[in-house]
mmCIF file of C-alpha atoms in Angstrom:
data_model
loop_
_atom_site.group_PDB
_atom_site.id
_atom_site.type_symbol
_atom_site.label_atom_id
_atom_site.label_comp_id
_atom_site.label_asym_id
_atom_site.label_seq_id
_atom_site.Cartn_x
_atom_site.Cartn_y
_atom_site.Cartn_z
ATOM 1 C CA UNK A 1 20.919 8.988 15.209
ATOM 2 C CA UNK A 2 19.296 6.095 13.348
ATOM 3 C CA UNK A 3 19.016 6.392 9.590
ATOM 4 C CA UNK A 4 15.623 5.294 8.330
ATOM 5 C CA UNK A 5 14.480 4.017 4.960
ATOM 6 C CA UNK A 6 10.771 4.264 4.213
ATOM 7 C CA UNK A 7 9.143 1.554 2.112
ATOM 8 C CA UNK A 8 5.576 2.355 1.026
ATOM 9 C CA UNK A 9 3.460 -0.342 -0.610
ATOM 10 C CA UNK A 10 1.226 2.133 -2.439
ATOM 11 C CA UNK A 11 -1.537 -0.318 -3.311
ATOM 12 C CA UNK A 12 -1.737 -1.603 0.245
ATOM 13 C CA UNK A 13 -1.690 1.932 1.633
ATOM 14 C CA UNK A 14 -4.431 3.025 -0.744
ATOM 15 C CA UNK A 15 -6.787 0.165 0.091
ATOM 16 C CA UNK A 16 -6.206 0.256 3.853
ATOM 17 C CA UNK A 17 -6.202 4.020 4.386
ATOM 18 C CA UNK A 18 -6.656 6.423 1.488
ATOM 19 C CA UNK A 19 -9.642 4.764 -0.145
ATOM 20 C CA UNK A 20 -11.385 4.396 3.207
ATOM 21 C CA UNK A 21 -11.027 8.165 3.683
ATOM 22 C CA UNK A 22 -12.171 8.987 0.153
ATOM 23 C CA UNK A 23 -8.700 10.084 -0.970
ATOM 24 C CA UNK A 24 -6.500 9.376 -3.974
ATOM 25 C CA UNK A 25 -2.701 9.317 -4.150
ATOM 26 C CA UNK A 26 -2.768 12.655 -6.000
ATOM 27 C CA UNK A 27 -4.520 14.203 -2.978
ATOM 28 C CA UNK A 28 -1.796 13.137 -0.582
ATOM 29 C CA UNK A 29 1.423 14.831 0.557
ATOM 30 C CA UNK A 30 3.814 11.885 0.604
ATOM 31 C CA UNK A 31 6.830 14.064 1.451
ATOM 32 C CA UNK A 32 5.119 15.413 4.557
ATOM 33 C CA UNK A 33 4.022 11.898 5.441
ATOM 34 C CA UNK A 34 7.614 10.639 5.133
ATOM 35 C CA UNK A 35 8.814 13.355 7.521
ATOM 36 C CA UNK A 36 6.056 12.336 9.926
ATOM 37 C CA UNK A 37 7.109 8.686 9.746
ATOM 38 C CA UNK A 38 10.786 9.541 10.268
ATOM 39 C CA UNK A 39 9.773 11.344 13.474
ATOM 40 C CA UNK A 40 12.969 13.378 13.794
ATOM 41 C CA UNK A 41 15.287 10.666 12.521
ATOM 42 C CA UNK A 42 17.491 11.061 9.464
ATOM 43 C CA UNK A 43 16.015 9.778 6.219
ATOM 44 C CA UNK A 44 18.809 7.879 4.504
ATOM 45 C CA UNK A 45 19.994 8.684 0.996
ATOM 46 C CA UNK A 46 17.548 7.081 -1.460
ATOM 47 C CA UNK A 47 15.537 6.339 1.649
ATOM 48 C CA UNK A 48 12.050 7.143 0.341
ATOM 49 C CA UNK A 49 10.727 4.240 -1.716
ATOM 50 C CA UNK A 50 7.353 3.869 -3.401
ATOM 51 C CA UNK A 51 6.070 0.556 -4.831
ATOM 52 C CA UNK A 52 3.028 0.564 -7.089
ATOM 53 C CA UNK A 53 1.253 -1.231 -9.916
ATOM 54 C CA UNK A 54 1.108 0.835 -13.104
ATOM 55 C CA UNK A 55 -2.201 1.584 -14.777
ATOM 56 C CA UNK A 56 -2.473 0.289 -18.326
ATOM 57 C CA UNK A 57 -4.511 1.978 -21.009
ATOM 58 C CA UNK A 58 -7.575 0.073 -22.157
ATOM 59 C CA UNK A 59 -8.940 0.911 -25.574
ATOM 60 C CA UNK A 60 -11.784 3.443 -25.354
ATOM 61 C CA UNK A 61 -11.416 3.448 -21.576
ATOM 62 C CA UNK A 62 -11.593 7.130 -20.642
ATOM 63 C CA UNK A 63 -11.305 6.435 -16.912
ATOM 64 C CA UNK A 64 -8.170 4.380 -17.408
ATOM 65 C CA UNK A 65 -6.593 7.043 -19.620
ATOM 66 C CA UNK A 66 -7.245 9.637 -16.944
ATOM 67 C CA UNK A 67 -5.844 7.295 -14.301
ATOM 68 C CA UNK A 68 -2.673 6.953 -16.381
ATOM 69 C CA UNK A 69 -2.334 10.737 -16.624
ATOM 70 C CA UNK A 70 -2.858 11.103 -12.870
ATOM 71 C CA UNK A 71 -0.324 8.401 -12.069
ATOM 72 C CA UNK A 72 2.295 9.867 -14.405
ATOM 73 C CA UNK A 73 1.826 13.264 -12.758
ATOM 74 C CA UNK A 74 2.198 11.660 -9.323
ATOM 75 C CA UNK A 75 5.419 9.897 -10.346
ATOM 76 C CA UNK A 76 6.885 13.131 -11.702
ATOM 77 C CA UNK A 77 6.108 14.968 -8.486
ATOM 78 C CA UNK A 78 7.521 12.221 -6.274
ATOM 79 C CA UNK A 79 10.756 11.968 -8.273
ATOM 80 C CA UNK A 80 11.425 15.609 -9.126
ATOM 81 C CA UNK A 81 10.265 17.277 -5.923
ATOM 82 C CA UNK A 82 10.707 14.577 -3.323
ATOM 83 C CA UNK A 83 13.561 12.436 -4.614
ATOM 84 C CA UNK A 84 11.563 9.230 -4.229
ATOM 85 C CA UNK A 85 12.678 5.929 -5.703
ATOM 86 C CA UNK A 86 9.726 4.364 -7.543
ATOM 87 C CA UNK A 87 9.431 0.658 -8.276
ATOM 88 C CA UNK A 88 6.574 -0.405 -10.525
ATOM 89 C CA UNK A 89 4.833 -3.551 -11.657
ATOM 90 C CA UNK A 90 2.128 -3.935 -14.272
ATOM 91 C CA UNK A 91 -1.424 -4.423 -13.081
ATOM 92 C CA UNK A 92 -2.623 -7.756 -14.455
ATOM 93 C CA UNK A 93 -6.298 -7.794 -15.384
ATOM 94 C CA UNK A 94 -8.331 -10.965 -15.717
ATOM 95 C CA UNK A 95 -11.924 -12.133 -15.618
ATOM 96 C CA UNK A 96 -12.841 -14.144 -12.540
ATOM 97 C CA UNK A 97 -16.045 -16.020 -11.799
ATOM 98 C CA UNK A 98 -17.968 -16.631 -8.602
ATOM 99 C CA UNK A 99 -20.359 -19.564 -8.431
ATOM 100 C CA UNK A 100 -23.616 -18.698 -6.682
ATOM 101 C CA UNK A 101 -23.883 -21.237 -3.835
ATOM 102 C CA UNK A 102 -24.212 -21.256 -0.047
ATOM 103 C CA UNK A 103 -20.947 -19.349 0.318
ATOM 104 C CA UNK A 104 -22.588 -16.267 -1.189
ATOM 105 C CA UNK A 105 -24.739 -13.989 0.975
ATOM 106 C CA UNK A 106 -28.410 -14.164 -0.092
ATOM 107 C CA UNK A 107 -27.597 -16.965 -2.540
ATOM 108 C CA UNK A 108 -31.127 -18.412 -2.534
ATOM 109 C CA UNK A 109 -32.676 -15.167 -3.762
ATOM 110 C CA UNK A 110 -30.003 -14.822 -6.448
ATOM 111 C CA UNK A 111 -30.558 -18.391 -7.626
ATOM 112 C CA UNK A 112 -34.297 -17.774 -7.868
ATOM 113 C CA UNK A 113 -33.484 -14.867 -10.161
ATOM 114 C CA UNK A 114 -31.704 -17.324 -12.451
ATOM 115 C CA UNK A 115 -28.149 -16.373 -11.507
ATOM 116 C CA UNK A 116 -25.765 -19.312 -11.371
ATOM 117 C CA UNK A 117 -22.487 -17.389 -11.451
ATOM 118 C CA UNK A 118 -21.135 -13.849 -11.614
ATOM 119 C CA UNK A 119 -18.208 -12.750 -13.785
ATOM 120 C CA UNK A 120 -16.136 -9.707 -12.913
ATOM 121 C CA UNK A 121 -12.891 -8.054 -13.979
ATOM 122 C CA UNK A 122 -10.147 -7.993 -11.374
ATOM 123 C CA UNK A 123 -6.795 -6.225 -11.447
ATOM 124 C CA UNK A 124 -3.869 -7.468 -9.384
ATOM 125 C CA UNK A 125 -0.357 -6.205 -8.809
ATOM 126 C CA UNK A 126 2.241 -8.803 -9.662
ATOM 127 C CA UNK A 127 5.689 -8.772 -8.103
ATOM 128 C CA UNK A 128 5.410 -5.669 -5.926
ATOM 129 C CA UNK A 129 5.896 -7.621 -2.692
ATOM 130 C CA UNK A 130 8.955 -9.353 -4.180
ATOM 131 C CA UNK A 131 10.557 -6.037 -5.184
ATOM 132 C CA UNK A 132 9.854 -4.522 -1.786
ATOM 133 C CA UNK A 133 11.225 -7.552 0.072
ATOM 134 C CA UNK A 134 14.333 -7.590 -2.135
ATOM 135 C CA UNK A 135 15.029 -3.910 -1.457
ATOM 136 C CA UNK A 136 14.626 -4.426 2.296
ATOM 137 C CA UNK A 137 17.285 -7.147 2.156
ATOM 138 C CA UNK A 138 19.655 -5.384 -0.266
ATOM 139 C CA UNK A 139 19.398 -2.119 1.669
ATOM 140 C CA UNK A 140 20.306 -3.935 4.866
ATOM 141 C CA UNK A 141 23.261 -5.736 3.259
ATOM 142 C CA UNK A 142 24.538 -2.465 1.777
ATOM 143 C CA UNK A 143 24.111 -0.744 5.162
ATOM 144 C CA UNK A 144 21.832 1.913 3.704
ATOM 145 C CA UNK A 145 19.650 2.109 6.811
ATOM 146 C CA UNK A 146 19.452 1.287 10.492
ATOM 147 C CA UNK A 147 15.647 1.115 10.613
ATOM 148 C CA UNK A 148 13.336 0.011 7.806
ATOM 149 C CA UNK A 149 9.930 1.679 8.089
ATOM 150 C CA UNK A 150 7.479 -0.608 6.280
ATOM 151 C CA UNK A 151 4.119 0.873 5.282
ATOM 152 C CA UNK A 152 2.414 -2.362 4.348
ATOM 153 C CA UNK A 153 0.317 -5.008 6.074
ATOM 154 C CA UNK A 154 1.343 -7.702 3.592
ATOM 155 C CA UNK A 155 2.485 -10.676 5.656
ATOM 156 C CA UNK A 156 4.398 -12.008 2.621
ATOM 157 C CA UNK A 157 7.138 -9.561 3.653
ATOM 158 C CA UNK A 158 7.758 -11.396 6.928
ATOM 159 C CA UNK A 159 10.558 -13.717 5.637
ATOM 160 C CA UNK A 160 12.551 -10.686 4.441
ATOM 161 C CA UNK A 161 11.854 -8.863 7.694
ATOM 162 C CA UNK A 162 12.975 -11.876 9.734
ATOM 163 C CA UNK A 163 16.173 -12.156 7.713
ATOM 164 C CA UNK A 164 17.332 -8.555 8.134
ATOM 165 C CA UNK A 165 16.434 -8.563 11.823
ATOM 166 C CA UNK A 166 18.043 -11.886 12.731
ATOM 167 C CA UNK A 167 21.017 -11.956 10.369
ATOM 168 C CA UNK A 168 21.951 -8.282 10.095
ATOM 169 C CA UNK A 169 20.423 -6.957 13.341
ATOM 170 C CA UNK A 170 18.482 -4.228 11.554
ATOM 171 C CA UNK A 171 15.348 -2.823 13.142
ATOM 172 C CA UNK A 172 12.028 -2.918 11.314
ATOM 173 C CA UNK A 173 9.180 -0.561 12.096
ATOM 174 C CA UNK A 174 5.685 -1.601 11.027
ATOM 175 C CA UNK A 175 3.137 1.037 10.057
ATOM 176 C CA UNK A 176 -0.373 -0.374 10.273
ATOM 177 C CA UNK A 177 -3.807 1.204 10.151
ATOM 178 C CA UNK A 178 -6.966 1.169 12.212
ATOM 179 C CA UNK A 179 -10.082 2.415 10.440
ATOM 180 C CA UNK A 180 -13.703 2.024 11.589
ATOM 181 C CA UNK A 181 -16.238 -0.104 9.751
ATOM 182 C CA UNK A 182 -18.348 1.527 7.073
ATOM 183 C CA UNK A 183 -22.034 2.253 7.474
ATOM 184 C CA UNK A 184 -22.920 -0.540 5.035
ATOM 185 C CA UNK A 185 -20.724 -3.273 6.522
ATOM 186 C CA UNK A 186 -20.039 -3.597 10.238
ATOM 187 C CA UNK A 187 -17.430 -6.304 9.619
ATOM 188 C CA UNK A 188 -15.076 -4.437 7.288
ATOM 189 C CA UNK A 189 -13.102 -2.439 9.834
ATOM 190 C CA UNK A 190 -9.405 -2.063 9.006
ATOM 191 C CA UNK A 191 -7.061 -3.501 11.616
ATOM 192 C CA UNK A 192 -3.278 -3.939 11.741
ATOM 193 C CA UNK A 193 -1.904 -7.361 10.831
ATOM 194 C CA UNK A 194 -1.000 -9.350 13.944
ATOM 195 C CA UNK A 195 1.814 -11.197 12.181
ATOM 196 C CA UNK A 196 3.489 -7.903 11.289
ATOM 197 C CA UNK A 197 3.071 -6.678 14.854
ATOM 198 C CA UNK A 198 4.694 -9.776 16.334
ATOM 199 C CA UNK A 199 7.594 -9.908 13.847
ATOM 200 C CA UNK A 200 8.790 -6.297 13.955
ATOM 201 C CA UNK A 201 10.720 -4.185 16.469
ATOM 202 C CA UNK A 202 8.544 -1.082 16.458
ATOM 203 C CA UNK A 203 4.841 -0.817 15.731
ATOM 204 C CA UNK A 204 2.796 2.286 14.947
ATOM 205 C CA UNK A 205 -0.912 2.061 14.219
ATOM 206 C CA UNK A 206 -2.251 5.114 12.402
ATOM 207 C CA UNK A 207 -5.842 6.320 12.542
ATOM 208 C CA UNK A 208 -7.770 8.835 10.475
ATOM 209 C CA UNK A 209 -6.484 11.825 12.445
ATOM 210 C CA UNK A 210 -2.915 10.784 11.573
ATOM 211 C CA UNK A 211 -3.669 10.661 7.838
ATOM 212 C CA UNK A 212 -5.940 13.666 7.291
ATOM 213 C CA UNK A 213 -3.286 16.353 7.952
ATOM 214 C CA UNK A 214 -1.464 15.286 4.780
ATOM 215 C CA UNK A 215 -4.428 15.883 2.481
ATOM 216 C CA UNK A 216 -3.335 18.418 -0.139
ATOM 217 C CA UNK A 217 -6.800 19.988 -0.413
ATOM 218 C CA UNK A 218 -6.429 21.114 3.176
ATOM 219 C CA UNK A 219 -3.277 23.045 2.255
ATOM 220 C CA UNK A 220 -5.005 24.690 -0.698
ATOM 221 C CA UNK A 221 -7.701 26.126 1.564
ATOM 222 C CA UNK A 222 -5.221 27.857 3.830
#
């Protein structure tokens, strides 16, 4: 039987699936989800891996403080109850600006209102893809798995995936997502990444009905 190692890019998973369904990581049963992904195969020792940007406290930021508490609670549950390996990276926050020109929808109306540019705060994870790619390679070299199950649509992982497949003959299984467009934007449907489909051995595209059963609030109602 193949031994599998599950690599979850938590930020990618949240934006492509959980957020679209109105869920947070704390609402989700990651252990049950891992069993679902393994699909009867053996999960290797240290074979459940979770990669995420850590929330930083901002002075007088109540929402951020609560987010830190929630994330710490999630980490404790994953480690103590599920035996997950967690790799973190700090979320980098910076102010970015958008110039109001013909690239912006309804730019003429905005310019008439006197708006020339918009400033906004953006947080980005730094180094998560590098850590995930490194662990895919190191795990393959150390023979920790036969199949790497990658829950991420980040095409930056492709070089690492190519290397373990071509050099070490490991199989890579891509978990992508298909979610319908929202009522406010017909063009924002979630689709699996074609590059990841073409450069992996096994592909599974999950839809809402695959994700919903692992919502913890459903268990509480039973």
